[in-house]
XYZ file of C-alpha atoms in Angstrom:
602
model
C 0.000 0.000 0.000
C 1.348 3.525 -0.771
C 2.884 5.056 2.364
C 0.999 8.354 1.923
C -2.294 6.467 2.525
C -1.124 4.984 5.857
C -1.580 6.623 9.267
C -0.052 5.037 12.385
C -1.281 6.474 15.675
C -1.855 5.539 19.311
C -4.239 6.784 22.001
C -2.639 8.055 25.229
C -4.321 9.362 28.383
C -4.556 9.194 32.149
C -6.338 6.168 33.683
C -10.102 6.128 33.005
C -10.212 9.154 30.687
C -11.882 7.097 27.950
C -9.139 5.635 25.700
C -10.726 2.217 25.239
C -14.220 3.677 24.689
C -12.868 6.071 22.036
C -11.131 3.104 20.355
C -14.522 1.310 20.285
C -16.154 4.293 18.532
C -13.332 4.538 15.961
C -13.761 0.833 15.157
C -17.532 1.375 14.723
C -17.152 4.528 12.610
C -14.726 2.803 10.221
C -16.966 -0.328 10.000
C -13.997 -2.471 11.105
C -16.400 -4.541 13.198
C -20.109 -5.044 12.702
C -22.641 -4.564 15.521
C -22.679 -8.284 16.253
C -18.936 -8.247 17.039
C -18.979 -4.991 19.030
C -18.925 -4.859 22.811
C -17.548 -2.395 25.364
C -13.731 -2.204 25.567
C -13.460 -4.485 22.534
C -9.648 -4.143 22.395
C -9.274 -5.203 26.048
C -9.254 -8.904 25.217
C -7.785 -10.109 28.518
C -10.364 -11.177 31.125
C -8.423 -9.256 33.795
C -8.568 -6.027 31.756
C -12.337 -6.295 31.422
C -12.813 -7.070 35.128
C -10.698 -4.171 36.361
C -11.797 -1.759 33.641
C -8.191 -0.861 32.778
C -5.921 -1.527 29.809
C -2.855 -3.583 30.763
C -1.427 -4.561 27.365
C -1.082 -2.458 24.226
C -3.375 -3.670 21.414
C -2.906 -3.036 17.690
C -5.742 -2.992 15.154
C -5.998 -1.967 11.460
C -8.935 0.091 10.138
C -9.963 1.292 6.661
C -11.333 4.841 6.385
C -12.616 6.790 3.377
C -11.859 10.455 4.067
C -13.621 13.621 2.902
C -11.130 13.869 0.007
C -12.527 10.558 -1.348
C -9.302 8.582 -0.774
C -9.215 5.347 1.248
C -6.717 5.332 4.114
C -5.321 2.503 6.283
C -5.295 3.442 9.972
C -3.138 1.419 12.368
C -4.342 2.137 15.910
C -2.442 1.056 19.022
C -4.458 1.338 22.254
C -2.212 1.893 25.307
C -2.511 1.552 29.123
C -2.855 4.619 31.351
C -1.611 3.347 34.728
C 1.849 4.501 35.876
C 3.023 0.864 36.227
C 2.512 0.258 32.490
C 4.150 3.384 31.036
C 6.725 1.009 29.472
C 3.918 -0.367 27.256
C 3.141 3.230 26.197
C 6.776 3.924 25.211
C 6.760 0.770 23.032
C 3.629 1.779 21.130
C 4.945 5.330 20.555
C 7.956 3.901 18.702
C 5.626 2.276 16.148
C 3.635 5.478 15.418
C 3.869 8.929 13.827
C 0.993 10.447 15.787
C -0.839 10.245 19.114
C -4.379 11.152 20.187
C -4.140 12.719 23.660
C -7.456 12.154 25.470
C -8.342 14.453 28.392
C -11.445 14.098 30.589
C -13.559 17.303 30.350
C -14.522 17.045 34.044
C -11.098 16.141 35.510
C -8.768 18.004 33.151
C -5.019 17.402 32.855
C -3.810 14.740 35.317
C -0.390 13.394 36.349
C -0.290 10.575 33.785
C -1.622 12.923 31.057
C 1.512 15.019 31.497
C 3.800 12.003 31.654
C 2.394 10.408 28.473
C 2.390 13.753 26.637
C 6.098 14.240 27.413
C 6.795 10.683 26.167
C 4.988 11.459 22.896
C 6.844 14.766 22.409
C 10.203 13.067 23.120
C 9.326 10.495 20.427
C 8.678 13.439 18.039
C 5.036 12.483 17.421
C 2.279 14.765 16.142
C -0.172 15.077 19.070
C -3.916 15.509 18.388
C -5.592 16.710 21.643
C -9.169 15.508 22.275
C -11.403 16.710 25.121
C -13.561 13.675 25.958
C -16.720 13.211 28.084
C -18.169 16.632 27.153
C -21.645 15.136 27.848
C -20.984 14.731 31.600
C -22.976 17.041 33.940
C -19.704 18.111 35.618
C -17.856 18.851 32.343
C -16.122 22.253 32.214
C -15.526 22.298 28.465
C -14.243 25.849 27.906
C -11.956 25.843 30.941
C -10.460 22.386 30.219
C -10.019 23.197 26.513
C -8.010 26.328 27.389
C -5.992 24.284 29.918
C -4.989 21.712 27.250
C -4.258 24.471 24.712
C -1.973 26.285 27.211
C -0.204 23.037 28.081
C 0.593 22.277 24.415
C 1.097 25.896 23.297
C -1.571 25.743 20.557
C -4.816 27.599 19.691
C -7.856 26.420 21.645
C -9.636 25.808 18.295
C -7.264 22.898 17.578
C -8.467 20.979 20.668
C -11.193 18.611 19.436
C -14.304 17.961 21.548
C -15.925 14.544 21.769
C -18.076 12.167 23.766
C -16.751 8.674 23.070
C -19.712 7.164 24.937
C -22.280 8.818 22.618
C -20.111 8.883 19.481
C -20.079 12.707 19.304
C -17.085 14.220 17.466
C -15.672 10.899 16.201
C -15.828 11.952 12.523
C -13.801 15.105 13.304
C -11.156 12.972 15.042
C -10.852 10.660 12.001
C -10.437 13.671 9.669
C -7.843 15.184 12.055
C -5.841 11.928 11.873
C -5.774 12.196 8.074
C -4.869 15.919 8.101
C -2.488 16.175 11.082
C -0.742 12.807 11.500
C 2.105 12.566 8.951
C 2.384 9.485 6.708
C 5.247 7.086 7.533
C 8.617 7.366 5.815
C 10.790 4.440 4.716
C 12.438 3.139 1.563
C 10.643 0.212 -0.133
C 13.817 -0.685 -2.111
C 16.097 -0.823 0.958
C 16.884 -4.086 2.841
C 14.152 -5.186 5.234
C 14.073 -3.587 8.702
C 11.038 -4.136 10.943
C 10.656 -3.271 14.645
C 9.177 -5.848 17.056
C 6.922 -3.857 19.421
C 5.012 -6.774 20.972
C 4.895 -10.565 20.866
C 2.496 -13.340 21.800
C 2.679 -17.128 21.887
C 0.539 -19.487 19.807
C 0.776 -23.126 20.856
C 0.568 -24.294 17.227
C 2.585 -21.615 15.427
C 5.132 -20.649 18.092
C 6.090 -17.079 18.950
C 4.263 -14.502 16.787
C 5.839 -11.019 16.909
C 3.803 -7.851 16.216
C 5.930 -5.678 13.934
C 6.142 -2.263 12.298
C 7.961 -2.350 8.927
C 10.340 0.635 8.606
C 12.232 -0.167 5.376
C 11.937 -2.802 2.655
C 9.195 -5.373 2.239
C 8.258 -8.483 4.242
C 6.669 -11.357 2.280
C 5.666 -14.931 3.051
C 8.432 -17.304 1.891
C 11.277 -14.940 2.834
C 14.066 -16.158 5.126
C 14.252 -13.792 8.098
C 16.609 -13.362 11.028
C 16.889 -10.962 13.973
C 19.339 -8.267 14.995
C 20.458 -9.909 18.240
C 19.948 -13.583 17.258
C 21.657 -15.384 14.368
C 18.957 -18.047 13.944
C 17.153 -18.097 10.552
C 13.448 -18.771 10.000
C 11.208 -19.004 6.941
C 8.251 -16.590 7.079
C 5.171 -18.763 6.506
C 2.579 -15.990 6.915
C 2.420 -12.208 7.263
C -0.607 -9.990 7.631
C -2.533 -7.324 9.509
C -4.046 -7.363 12.989
C -7.790 -6.831 13.182
C -8.798 -8.468 16.491
C -7.355 -11.541 14.859
C -4.795 -12.256 12.165
C -5.749 -11.283 8.582
C -3.158 -12.732 6.123
C -1.744 -10.411 3.443
C 0.683 -11.014 0.523
C 3.258 -8.587 1.968
C 3.903 -5.717 4.381
C 5.611 -2.563 3.083
C 7.209 0.499 4.738
C 5.018 2.023 7.459
C 2.683 -0.975 7.732
C 1.883 -2.635 11.055
C 1.158 -6.363 11.267
C 2.438 -9.752 12.377
C 4.922 -12.410 11.316
C 4.483 -16.197 11.604
C 7.668 -18.212 11.068
C 7.378 -21.254 13.401
C 9.669 -19.520 15.921
C 10.049 -22.064 18.710
C 12.502 -20.161 20.946
C 10.406 -17.419 22.548
C 13.604 -15.557 23.492
C 14.327 -14.957 19.763
C 11.437 -12.493 19.399
C 12.700 -9.991 21.965
C 10.658 -6.787 22.031
C 12.681 -3.918 20.529
C 14.723 -6.191 18.248
C 14.882 -5.732 14.439
C 13.545 -8.274 11.898
C 15.984 -8.561 8.953
C 16.161 -10.271 5.567
C 18.656 -13.130 6.092
C 19.781 -13.045 2.413
C 20.108 -9.242 2.205
C 20.902 -8.167 5.724
C 20.757 -4.437 6.567
C 23.960 -3.040 8.076
C 22.109 -0.830 10.588
C 19.647 -2.017 13.248
C 16.685 0.019 14.525
C 17.214 1.825 17.858
C 14.744 -0.407 19.762
C 13.786 0.425 23.336
C 15.529 1.186 26.571
C 15.517 -1.900 28.768
C 12.628 -1.768 31.250
C 14.010 -1.171 34.743
C 12.231 -3.212 37.455
C 11.304 -1.089 40.473
C 9.799 -3.708 42.815
C 11.115 -7.195 43.595
C 9.346 -10.163 45.183
C 9.904 -13.903 45.490
C 7.374 -16.157 43.716
C 7.286 -19.750 44.973
C 4.970 -22.620 43.988
C 2.569 -23.462 46.837
C 3.273 -27.126 45.994
C 7.007 -27.941 45.963
C 6.514 -30.114 42.846
C 5.260 -27.115 40.836
C 8.687 -25.490 40.277
C 9.062 -26.590 36.613
C 5.472 -25.581 35.876
C 6.076 -22.117 37.390
C 9.275 -21.666 35.357
C 7.506 -22.541 32.074
C 4.619 -20.186 32.926
C 7.000 -17.293 33.686
C 8.913 -17.851 30.421
C 5.721 -17.733 28.383
C 4.453 -14.703 30.298
C 7.737 -12.859 29.697
C 7.259 -13.213 25.934
C 4.101 -11.102 26.191
C 5.431 -8.874 29.004
C 9.002 -7.775 28.286
C 9.202 -5.765 31.522
C 8.990 -8.914 33.703
C 12.380 -10.121 34.993
C 13.002 -13.326 36.949
C 15.846 -15.540 38.138
C 15.932 -18.689 40.316
C 16.393 -18.375 44.082
C 16.090 -20.642 47.128
C 14.470 -19.957 50.491
C 14.889 -22.089 53.615
C 11.234 -21.496 54.444
C 9.692 -21.842 50.982
C 12.076 -24.047 48.958
C 12.825 -23.390 45.256
C 11.302 -20.392 43.487
C 12.095 -17.227 41.512
C 13.113 -13.682 42.375
C 10.999 -11.511 40.075
C 11.310 -7.840 39.141
C 8.176 -5.753 38.467
C 7.441 -2.172 37.393
C 5.194 -1.600 40.416
C 2.729 -3.239 42.795
C -0.141 -3.317 40.263
C 2.199 -5.077 37.804
C 2.966 -7.654 40.548
C -0.773 -8.192 41.181
C -1.495 -8.624 37.460
C 1.335 -11.174 37.026
C 0.078 -13.146 40.061
C -3.475 -13.173 38.672
C -2.330 -14.226 35.186
C -0.169 -17.054 36.556
C -3.165 -18.303 38.531
C -5.821 -17.953 35.791
C -3.952 -18.653 32.563
C -1.501 -21.279 33.836
C -3.201 -22.620 37.003
C -0.060 -22.127 39.130
C -0.622 -21.818 42.915
C 1.734 -19.203 44.396
C 3.257 -18.020 47.651
C 4.560 -14.438 47.289
C 7.125 -12.878 49.613
C 7.171 -9.261 50.784
C 7.810 -6.854 47.868
C 11.062 -4.900 48.222
C 13.198 -2.544 46.119
C 16.834 -2.717 44.957
C 19.350 -1.248 47.435
C 22.994 -0.341 46.878
C 25.284 -1.398 49.702
C 28.764 0.058 50.183
C 30.988 -2.337 52.141
C 33.797 -1.325 54.516
C 36.390 -2.617 52.002
C 35.173 0.008 49.477
C 33.291 -2.393 47.149
C 29.608 -1.979 46.206
C 26.783 -4.519 45.876
C 23.176 -4.354 44.673
C 20.679 -6.087 46.974
C 17.233 -7.152 45.706
C 16.466 -9.627 48.495
C 16.663 -8.403 52.139
C 18.221 -11.734 53.187
C 21.287 -10.918 51.024
C 22.184 -7.837 53.119
C 25.661 -8.503 54.593
C 26.440 -8.423 58.312
C 26.127 -4.921 59.797
C 29.807 -4.919 60.780
C 30.791 -5.174 57.091
C 28.432 -2.448 55.849
C 29.555 1.170 55.575
C 26.326 2.581 54.095
C 23.062 1.540 52.384
C 21.519 3.669 49.601
C 17.862 3.371 48.570
C 16.146 4.392 45.305
C 14.376 7.759 45.425
C 11.701 8.792 42.911
C 10.385 12.148 41.760
C 6.634 12.042 42.371
C 4.092 14.313 40.701
C 0.749 14.485 42.529
C -2.270 16.328 41.073
C -4.998 16.954 43.675
C -7.902 19.326 44.430
C -6.597 22.188 46.593
C -8.922 21.145 49.472
C -6.715 18.115 50.134
C -3.262 19.744 50.106
C -2.880 19.176 53.874
C -3.738 15.466 53.630
C -1.240 14.926 50.796
C 1.540 16.817 52.624
C 0.924 14.844 55.832
C 1.092 11.511 53.981
C 4.250 12.447 52.057
C 6.047 13.667 55.189
C 5.075 10.460 57.029
C 6.776 8.584 54.167
C 10.015 10.623 54.468
C 9.186 12.764 51.434
C 11.048 15.977 50.531
C 8.832 18.787 49.258
C 10.055 20.180 45.923
C 7.370 22.729 45.112
C 3.821 23.076 43.833
C 1.858 25.167 41.381
C -1.843 25.650 40.657
C -3.111 24.191 37.378
C -6.324 26.196 37.905
C -8.016 27.796 40.969
C -9.173 24.387 42.258
C -6.363 21.956 41.341
C -2.712 21.920 42.342
C 0.291 19.905 41.152
C 2.716 18.990 43.973
C 6.262 17.714 43.491
C 7.968 15.458 46.048
C 11.060 13.289 46.288
C 10.020 10.031 47.966
C 11.882 6.801 48.801
C 10.497 4.136 46.459
C 10.267 1.618 49.325
C 7.750 3.922 51.069
C 5.341 4.078 48.121
C 5.334 0.544 46.653
C 3.027 -1.022 49.233
C 0.043 1.088 50.275
C 0.927 4.689 49.387
C -1.375 4.900 46.345
C -4.361 3.508 48.278
C -3.834 5.927 51.179
C -3.388 8.848 48.769
C -6.720 7.992 47.110
C -8.366 7.557 50.537
C -7.103 10.936 51.803
C -8.361 12.801 48.709
C -11.689 10.967 48.171
C -10.258 9.363 45.052
C -9.447 12.640 43.258
C -5.620 12.627 43.494
C -3.471 11.308 40.634
C 0.086 10.037 41.061
C 2.944 9.699 38.600
C 6.588 9.028 39.437
C 9.957 8.393 37.803
C 13.322 7.247 39.149
C 15.549 10.082 40.434
C 18.638 8.771 42.281
C 20.068 6.450 44.930
C 20.373 8.178 48.328
C 22.183 6.983 51.470
C 19.827 6.523 54.447
C 19.763 4.934 57.931
C 18.339 1.546 56.902
C 18.224 -1.665 58.936
C 17.179 -5.262 58.216
C 14.406 -6.721 60.370
C 14.465 -10.514 60.739
C 11.517 -12.510 62.072
C 12.291 -15.555 64.220
C 9.636 -18.247 64.651
C 10.500 -20.585 67.520
C 14.018 -18.984 67.529
C 14.565 -19.909 63.853
C 14.835 -17.025 61.313
C 12.263 -17.183 58.495
C 13.939 -15.519 55.500
C 10.658 -14.861 53.662
C 9.601 -12.346 56.361
C 12.822 -10.270 56.275
C 12.450 -6.605 55.293
C 14.730 -3.576 55.025
C 13.275 -0.441 56.650
C 14.310 2.967 57.940
C 15.412 2.758 61.577
C 12.700 5.222 62.725
C 9.850 2.932 61.617
C 11.528 -0.430 62.377
C 10.171 -0.918 65.905
C 6.584 -0.034 64.987
C 6.713 -2.383 61.990
C 8.242 -5.222 64.062
C 5.543 -4.989 66.733
C 2.717 -4.871 64.181
C 4.120 -7.866 62.291
C 4.561 -10.194 65.287
C 1.045 -9.269 66.503
C -0.361 -10.163 63.089
C 1.594 -13.435 62.882
C 0.435 -14.394 66.388
C -3.148 -14.383 65.066
C -2.315 -16.255 61.845
C 0.047 -19.046 62.954
C -1.975 -21.995 64.333
C -1.400 -23.094 67.939
C 0.953 -26.028 68.493
C 1.385 -28.556 71.305
C 4.062 -26.189 72.659
C 4.385 -22.417 73.045
C 5.832 -20.706 69.915
C 7.891 -17.547 70.365
C 7.639 -14.917 67.612
C 10.409 -12.310 67.616
C 11.370 -9.362 65.404
C 15.093 -8.569 65.602
C 17.637 -6.138 64.181
C 20.878 -8.105 64.185
C 21.119 -9.642 67.676
C 18.718 -7.139 69.269
C 15.086 -8.279 69.703
C 12.757 -5.299 69.191
C 9.355 -7.046 69.481
C 8.017 -10.359 70.780
C 4.717 -12.226 70.971
C 3.848 -15.803 71.915
C 1.472 -18.264 70.244
C 0.023 -20.088 73.260
C 0.238 -23.874 73.424
C -2.779 -26.125 72.959
C -3.231 -27.688 76.372
C -4.866 -31.036 77.017
C -6.453 -31.437 80.460
C -4.407 -34.431 81.709
C -5.991 -34.216 85.184
C -9.560 -34.653 83.885
C -9.836 -38.277 85.122
C -8.007 -37.615 88.405
C -10.849 -37.461 90.923
C -10.067 -36.325 94.509
C -7.011 -37.740 96.331
C -3.722 -36.056 97.095
C -2.753 -32.895 95.117
C 0.671 -34.439 94.368
C -0.983 -36.890 91.919
C -2.222 -33.998 89.792
C 1.086 -32.187 90.089
C 2.970 -35.267 88.886
C 0.746 -35.550 85.778
C 1.221 -31.837 84.972
C 5.007 -32.069 85.414
C 5.135 -35.057 83.080
C 3.097 -33.116 80.463
C 5.457 -30.155 80.849
C 8.525 -32.351 80.231
C 6.917 -33.882 77.137
C 6.155 -30.415 75.675
C 9.736 -29.339 76.343
C 11.099 -32.309 74.360
C 8.586 -31.656 71.554
C 9.652 -27.997 71.364
C 13.272 -29.061 70.778
C 12.394 -31.137 67.713
C 9.036 -29.620 66.634
C 8.861 -27.506 63.485
C 6.157 -24.875 63.056
C 4.064 -24.949 59.901
C 3.394 -21.396 58.700
C 0.202 -20.923 56.633
C 0.347 -19.173 53.261
C -1.749 -16.190 54.425
C 0.919 -15.385 57.024
C 3.378 -14.553 54.231
C 0.946 -11.921 52.938
C 0.519 -10.376 56.419
C 3.252 -7.816 55.760
C 1.336 -6.486 52.751
C -1.721 -5.879 54.913
C 0.104 -3.857 57.583
C -1.226 -0.359 57.028
C 0.907 2.748 57.206
C 0.330 3.443 60.930
C 1.688 -0.011 61.803
C -1.679 -1.390 62.881
């Protein structure tokens, strides 16, 4: 297809501003799907996405549109997530496009993730088409929000389109704006093949199927292809376009978006960001690809059944094909056996991976406490990175511990400034300024330790602002702080899965809250079980799980008191022997207790 008739664009926005609904209306307006096939959030194919009402994965779809000039255009739309944890998915879709539709809610206006995604699009040198959505809402402030978006982008207010994706208002104007404003793709059809892999999925019959954007040359069925970082050769058996399914085509030319089937068995060969090349006429220059996703949160994933290790490994490998930001490596725990240390982009990403492993692969999991990566400087001058708290060296060998700090951008109604400041200062935040977006909304900037926000910060921020606050953050630096490792001892034996690294000021409160919680969750044994939280050799909190006591004197009627005493002494001796050899079984829900400790340690 001629490149001047192709338009590649994505939809970017803050969470819940109407991206997926607008995508539905575009599909309807271009007759890509008939009414029988349509449903709400049609591009959110994953069951989890539909349940939560959020987009987790980017989705590509091709549409045909006849414009006002009478010419027929091919639109390649890539729907993107809006949550801060999935901004990596957004950056991948931007690399496959020339334009972006920026959707802003007419009642909420510009939010934290709106700004973040807009900056990503401008860095990628995309043409941005601003759309004010939800103009039909009773609380919509159309004129004010339109001026706000125009000021943000430095354009005339007339260029901000108005729409209601729910009712289909303004959709035709958006389609015409895509034709007029989004530039056609470049690329040389005579040059050697270069195609960017921006996503990948696994088909049990056809192997790994990469989603690609052709930059130069032509990709046809029957060609022998290879990859930039892998020398293996494959024969392309099928190429085509994505339209909620795979539509075969004779070839894909410059600027076209589609898929490649080549019986690729090794899922690691189709790495996202790699370049597809013609094996017989290999291009000398690879495409830039993507920056490697940097995991922010780490947790141990262990099979609940010790025999499920191989099954868990296979499930993680297949999940990684579709989710390039997931990192994992084997690790062993004395308490939990063999498992994997996994890196995630945030806590929502961790939750989604857990859910997908359970639903799609049927793997039962035990998850350890999420932590972040620390940098430890040892007394001999060397440095180490620590992802697992149990790897922290002895305190005598440690000179300093540095933790990751993020720059957080919080957009909130001005009524809740005090609540936000209080929460951020509780979490050791440093105030870096604020400015009013309009008379009722303020943007606040803070530097916050990542460890303080990965667990329950977002939930408490939403609770303290009645759900109106929006959070966005990015990595800033590693900063030295007074951090200590808390170990939990059950029956005087350390349980590595409960270890956490915390700031010294909050260590005692956390230790007390944790042993209290474990006391309620660990079942009673035939002997008393001591639960202790310790920093090094110093115990900072203790609780006891009382023993189950059998009434051994029940059948001892009357007579001398010494008979009863003798029976009780014998029971006491037996419990003492049992305690020496008895091991305590810790239920799975106890390992999640740390996640449920709220911010005030209760």
